[in-house]
XYZ file of C-alpha atoms in Angstrom:
348
model
C 3.736 10.158 20.092
C 4.385 11.304 16.525
C 1.918 14.172 16.724
C 4.196 15.921 19.230
C 6.807 16.305 16.487
C 4.533 17.909 13.880
C 5.517 21.405 12.744
C 2.522 23.278 11.371
C 2.909 25.100 8.026
C -0.521 26.583 7.500
C 0.828 29.156 5.069
C 1.301 26.389 2.484
C -2.322 25.208 2.542
C -4.611 25.823 -0.411
C -7.365 23.963 -2.244
C -9.805 21.450 -0.811
C -8.583 18.745 1.532
C -9.288 15.392 -0.045
C -7.014 12.567 -1.030
C -6.976 8.860 -1.783
C -5.780 6.158 0.539
C -2.660 4.208 -0.200
C -0.763 1.896 2.180
C 2.097 0.132 0.450
C 5.452 -1.306 1.373
C 8.749 0.258 0.283
C 11.713 -1.224 -1.511
C 15.176 -1.177 0.018
C 18.336 0.030 -1.683
C 21.621 -1.186 -0.204
C 24.775 0.874 0.142
C 26.370 -1.300 2.825
C 27.453 -4.775 1.548
C 27.629 -6.157 5.089
C 24.057 -5.079 5.781
C 22.942 -6.666 2.525
C 24.582 -9.960 3.563
C 23.024 -9.762 7.035
C 19.568 -9.175 5.575
C 20.125 -12.018 3.098
C 20.890 -14.376 5.968
C 17.913 -13.064 7.928
C 15.476 -13.904 5.111
C 15.402 -17.498 6.329
C 15.610 -17.575 10.138
C 17.639 -20.331 11.715
C 15.521 -23.172 13.040
C 15.985 -24.105 16.690
C 17.454 -27.582 16.791
C 15.604 -28.524 19.992
C 12.310 -28.242 18.094
C 13.341 -31.096 15.779
C 13.665 -34.533 17.344
C 13.840 -36.605 14.156
C 17.375 -36.381 12.645
C 15.976 -37.015 9.155
C 13.657 -34.007 9.492
C 16.533 -31.891 10.825
C 18.622 -32.849 7.797
C 15.834 -31.918 5.354
C 15.337 -28.609 7.167
C 19.038 -27.676 7.073
C 19.306 -28.314 3.344
C 16.015 -26.510 2.661
C 17.361 -23.473 4.521
C 20.404 -23.354 2.267
C 18.243 -23.624 -0.849
C 15.865 -20.894 0.342
C 18.756 -18.540 1.059
C 19.768 -18.986 -2.570
C 16.139 -18.535 -3.675
C 15.838 -22.086 -4.950
C 12.305 -22.306 -3.623
C 10.923 -25.202 -5.725
C 13.869 -27.388 -4.672
C 13.421 -26.344 -1.050
C 9.739 -27.262 -1.321
C 10.655 -30.808 -2.316
C 12.751 -31.229 0.836
C 10.111 -29.623 3.042
C 7.482 -32.001 1.675
C 9.766 -34.919 2.614
C 10.188 -33.445 6.090
C 6.426 -33.033 6.384
C 5.864 -36.649 5.363
C 8.087 -37.725 8.271
C 6.460 -35.371 10.809
C 3.398 -33.518 9.551
C 2.946 -31.450 12.706
C 6.490 -30.293 13.255
C 6.341 -26.502 13.848
C 9.755 -25.847 12.271
C 8.749 -27.650 9.079
C 5.376 -25.913 8.895
C 6.925 -22.483 9.449
C 9.510 -22.965 6.712
C 6.900 -24.463 4.394
C 4.702 -21.382 4.840
C 7.668 -19.047 4.253
C 8.617 -20.942 1.103
C 5.056 -20.798 -0.241
C 4.973 -17.055 0.444
C 8.208 -16.581 -1.499
C 6.655 -18.470 -4.412
C 3.541 -16.228 -4.269
C 1.351 -19.185 -3.338
C -0.359 -17.188 -0.615
C -3.567 -19.231 -0.374
C -1.552 -22.397 0.357
C 0.668 -20.503 2.814
C -2.463 -19.363 4.641
C -3.615 -22.968 5.113
C -0.194 -23.981 6.447
C -0.068 -21.019 8.850
C -3.527 -21.883 10.149
C -2.301 -25.410 10.900
C 0.865 -24.042 12.507
C -1.179 -21.795 14.801
C -3.136 -24.843 15.937
C -0.164 -27.144 16.648
C 2.171 -24.435 18.023
C -0.180 -21.981 19.743
C 1.756 -18.837 20.618
C 2.419 -15.260 19.587
C 4.713 -15.943 16.617
C 2.445 -18.566 15.052
C -0.696 -16.483 15.589
C 1.106 -13.417 14.230
C 2.071 -15.363 11.098
C -1.482 -16.589 10.584
C -2.901 -13.097 11.157
C -0.441 -11.606 8.667
C -1.444 -14.157 6.025
C -5.083 -13.204 6.573
C -4.100 -9.528 6.352
C -2.283 -10.037 3.049
C -5.312 -11.929 1.720
C -7.543 -8.927 2.396
C -9.463 -10.656 5.193
C -9.071 -7.656 7.464
C -11.487 -8.401 10.291
C -10.270 -11.991 10.677
C -6.693 -10.716 10.658
C -7.485 -8.115 13.302
C -9.109 -10.747 15.525
C -6.030 -12.973 15.229
C -3.672 -10.063 15.927
C -5.621 -9.340 19.124
C -5.449 -13.041 20.008
C -1.682 -13.014 19.408
C -1.242 -9.964 21.650
C -3.263 -11.713 24.378
C -0.718 -14.545 24.593
C 2.381 -12.347 24.208
C 4.857 -12.857 27.048
C 8.053 -11.174 25.821
C 8.678 -8.337 23.377
C 9.557 -9.640 19.927
C 10.758 -8.182 16.640
C 7.489 -9.032 14.917
C 5.502 -6.903 17.369
C 6.279 -3.800 15.279
C 4.732 -5.405 12.201
C 1.716 -6.486 14.253
C 1.000 -2.939 15.407
C 1.659 -1.459 11.954
C -0.643 -3.908 10.192
C -3.365 -3.410 12.785
C -3.101 0.324 12.159
C -3.446 -0.265 8.413
C -6.584 -2.334 8.953
C -8.132 0.385 11.115
C -7.378 2.953 8.388
C -9.162 0.800 5.801
C -12.105 0.400 8.194
C -12.296 4.163 8.680
C -11.367 3.985 12.379
C -8.717 6.699 12.345
C -8.378 6.937 16.127
C -7.766 3.185 16.320
C -5.229 3.459 13.504
C -3.386 6.259 15.291
C -3.256 4.259 18.518
C -1.572 1.276 16.894
C 0.675 3.341 14.631
C 1.898 5.099 17.783
C 2.586 1.726 19.425
C 4.642 0.747 16.368
C 6.375 4.144 16.371
C 7.635 3.649 19.927
C 9.320 0.455 18.740
C 10.840 1.871 15.549
C 10.643 5.654 15.020
C 12.983 5.355 12.007
C 10.656 3.250 9.872
C 9.999 5.099 6.628
C 7.206 2.609 5.832
C 5.397 3.477 9.061
C 5.828 7.197 8.413
C 4.218 6.775 4.982
C 1.312 5.036 6.691
C 1.101 7.877 9.222
C 1.059 10.323 6.319
C -1.735 8.386 4.644
C -3.743 8.479 7.868
C -3.419 12.262 8.043
C -4.441 12.550 4.381
C -7.609 10.657 5.294
C -8.201 13.078 8.155
C -7.603 16.059 5.884
C -4.642 17.300 7.947
C -2.184 18.030 5.160
C 0.324 19.804 7.422
C 0.867 16.614 9.408
C 0.860 14.414 6.330
C 3.480 16.659 4.718
C 5.710 16.295 7.764
C 5.336 12.500 7.747
C 6.121 12.088 4.047
C 9.090 14.457 4.276
C 10.457 12.536 7.268
C 10.052 9.235 5.381
C 12.035 10.625 2.436
C 14.769 11.864 4.787
C 15.106 8.367 6.236
C 14.886 6.585 2.884
C 15.163 8.733 -0.272
C 14.316 5.629 -2.337
C 10.847 5.202 -0.830
C 8.710 5.862 -3.901
C 5.488 5.762 -1.867
C 6.697 8.668 0.254
C 7.380 10.706 -2.906
C 3.843 9.921 -4.120
C 2.527 11.153 -0.777
C 4.461 14.403 -1.155
C 3.097 14.795 -4.684
C -0.479 14.380 -3.463
C -0.026 16.898 -0.660
C 1.663 19.505 -2.858
C -1.130 19.043 -5.378
C -3.629 19.852 -2.632
C -1.557 22.932 -1.738
C -1.768 24.028 -5.386
C 1.972 23.717 -6.060
C 1.751 21.610 -9.217
C 5.358 22.231 -10.265
C 6.594 20.612 -7.069
C 3.892 17.934 -7.251
C 5.071 16.969 -10.744
C 8.696 16.861 -9.563
C 7.671 14.544 -6.705
C 5.670 12.205 -8.936
C 8.475 12.013 -11.512
C 10.904 11.088 -8.730
C 8.573 8.307 -7.575
C 8.320 6.922 -11.114
C 12.097 7.130 -11.623
C 12.578 5.076 -8.458
C 9.844 2.575 -9.262
C 8.245 2.576 -12.740
C 5.781 -0.060 -11.444
C 4.246 2.255 -8.844
C 0.682 2.185 -10.129
C -0.534 5.037 -7.950
C 2.237 7.323 -9.221
C 1.611 6.432 -12.881
C -2.143 6.862 -12.526
C -1.681 10.313 -10.985
C 0.721 11.242 -13.795
C -1.911 10.189 -16.335
C -4.637 12.286 -14.701
C -2.400 15.302 -14.251
C -0.957 14.973 -17.747
C -4.412 15.244 -19.270
C -5.345 18.138 -16.994
C -2.096 20.104 -17.338
C -1.442 19.493 -21.020
C 1.582 17.281 -20.311
C 0.385 14.340 -22.353
C 3.817 13.126 -23.426
C 5.043 12.857 -19.826
C 1.937 10.876 -18.924
C 2.281 8.641 -21.999
C 5.920 7.870 -21.220
C 5.052 7.016 -17.621
C 2.287 4.648 -18.733
C 4.456 3.024 -21.384
C 7.206 2.444 -18.827
C 4.712 0.957 -16.386
C 3.092 -1.360 -18.944
C 6.513 -2.503 -20.135
C 7.330 -3.729 -16.622
C 4.058 -5.421 -15.617
C 2.581 -8.546 -17.144
C -0.791 -7.002 -17.940
C -3.053 -4.258 -16.655
C -6.052 -3.736 -18.911
C -7.332 -0.681 -17.076
C -4.017 1.136 -17.380
C -3.758 0.098 -21.039
C -7.132 1.707 -21.628
C -5.877 4.911 -20.000
C -2.833 4.847 -22.298
C -5.025 4.311 -25.377
C -7.144 7.332 -24.483
C -4.054 9.487 -23.870
C -2.529 8.437 -27.193
C -5.767 9.310 -28.980
C -5.855 12.682 -27.207
C -2.272 13.310 -28.324
C -3.135 12.395 -31.917
C -0.884 9.317 -31.838
C -3.525 7.061 -33.372
C -1.102 4.452 -34.752
C 0.401 3.940 -31.306
C -3.092 3.734 -29.844
C -4.005 0.991 -32.327
C -0.888 -0.977 -31.356
C -1.895 -0.821 -27.698
C -5.451 -1.839 -28.606
C -4.143 -4.924 -30.406
C -1.950 -5.756 -27.405
C -4.963 -5.621 -25.056
C -7.073 -7.743 -27.418
C -4.363 -10.404 -27.444
C -4.862 -10.768 -23.671
C -8.602 -10.362 -23.736
C -10.288 -10.728 -27.171
C -13.701 -10.104 -25.590
C -12.844 -6.710 -24.068
C -15.978 -4.838 -25.200
C -14.765 -1.316 -24.418
C -11.503 -1.744 -26.323
C -13.254 -3.376 -29.288
C -15.712 -0.465 -29.406
C -12.858 2.032 -29.298
C -11.092 0.194 -32.113
C -14.212 0.417 -34.300
C -14.529 4.145 -33.618
C -10.879 4.785 -34.554
C -11.169 2.755 -37.767
C -14.397 4.586 -38.654
C -12.801 7.993 -38.056
C -9.780 7.056 -40.174
C -12.081 6.053 -43.073
C -13.924 9.369 -42.835
C -10.640 11.280 -42.839
């Protein structure tokens, strides 16, 4: 499918062909207010009335839907618990309960609910939901088995089939089965050839295979479809780095960080390249922006401390050390580094 559209550019290739794996989802930037409203409404699918026989449950469900659309998830949970008390095996209640738990980042509880839903409402959608919860929990083989089970009972094409194929492809990539990944990515591509997320995954697959011409095409196509896909810009940066074009690679990575300062892969690459290319201040600024927007990331803090020390900004390094020790007073590596800095300052 996609491989038929690849344009080879062998003249751009240089350096060895190795690269890390990354499969991440993209953010969406809206320019069309009507589309934004439509997507807002689609976040909480309408529940089929015929699936709810108890009018009390139907009433709880309707009000919970309104609350979820306005992101009042704890309040919606209260109503869904009441609905569940009235009918604990109602598929509509279980489905909304799982969605609400997902929105609240309570994934382990959502997984339990989706497992129950798959048992009481055995069908493609319920099995797909359970498989996706397993997939998000990192239980790849179990997820793959459930995706296959879901496909076995599929009767009509559904909108979630694209996600099924895409996720199965991602699992195969992580398992090192690149042919299997390509097969399911191609199935997803036939359903939605304009998915920038899928194209990033295709690009990642080709990076794993060492085919940087194809990966370059995929990442470029993803950026054409969605210029705000920071993962696609990271992919371009990695490929151009392999081609030896570090000026363009830096431009790509800076674009990714501008779009999403929390993109850990982009910031980590900037840190490595900054040390290598003598662009310490760029790397430091990227790390500081990242750490200002995440709750805590000790490993990235340690990278920042080392960069600050390399740049001679010892006072700033000590501030970051104290910040890490507030989170984790027993961090041996940071405590050791602090002692070394204090000792060097006394000698000076």
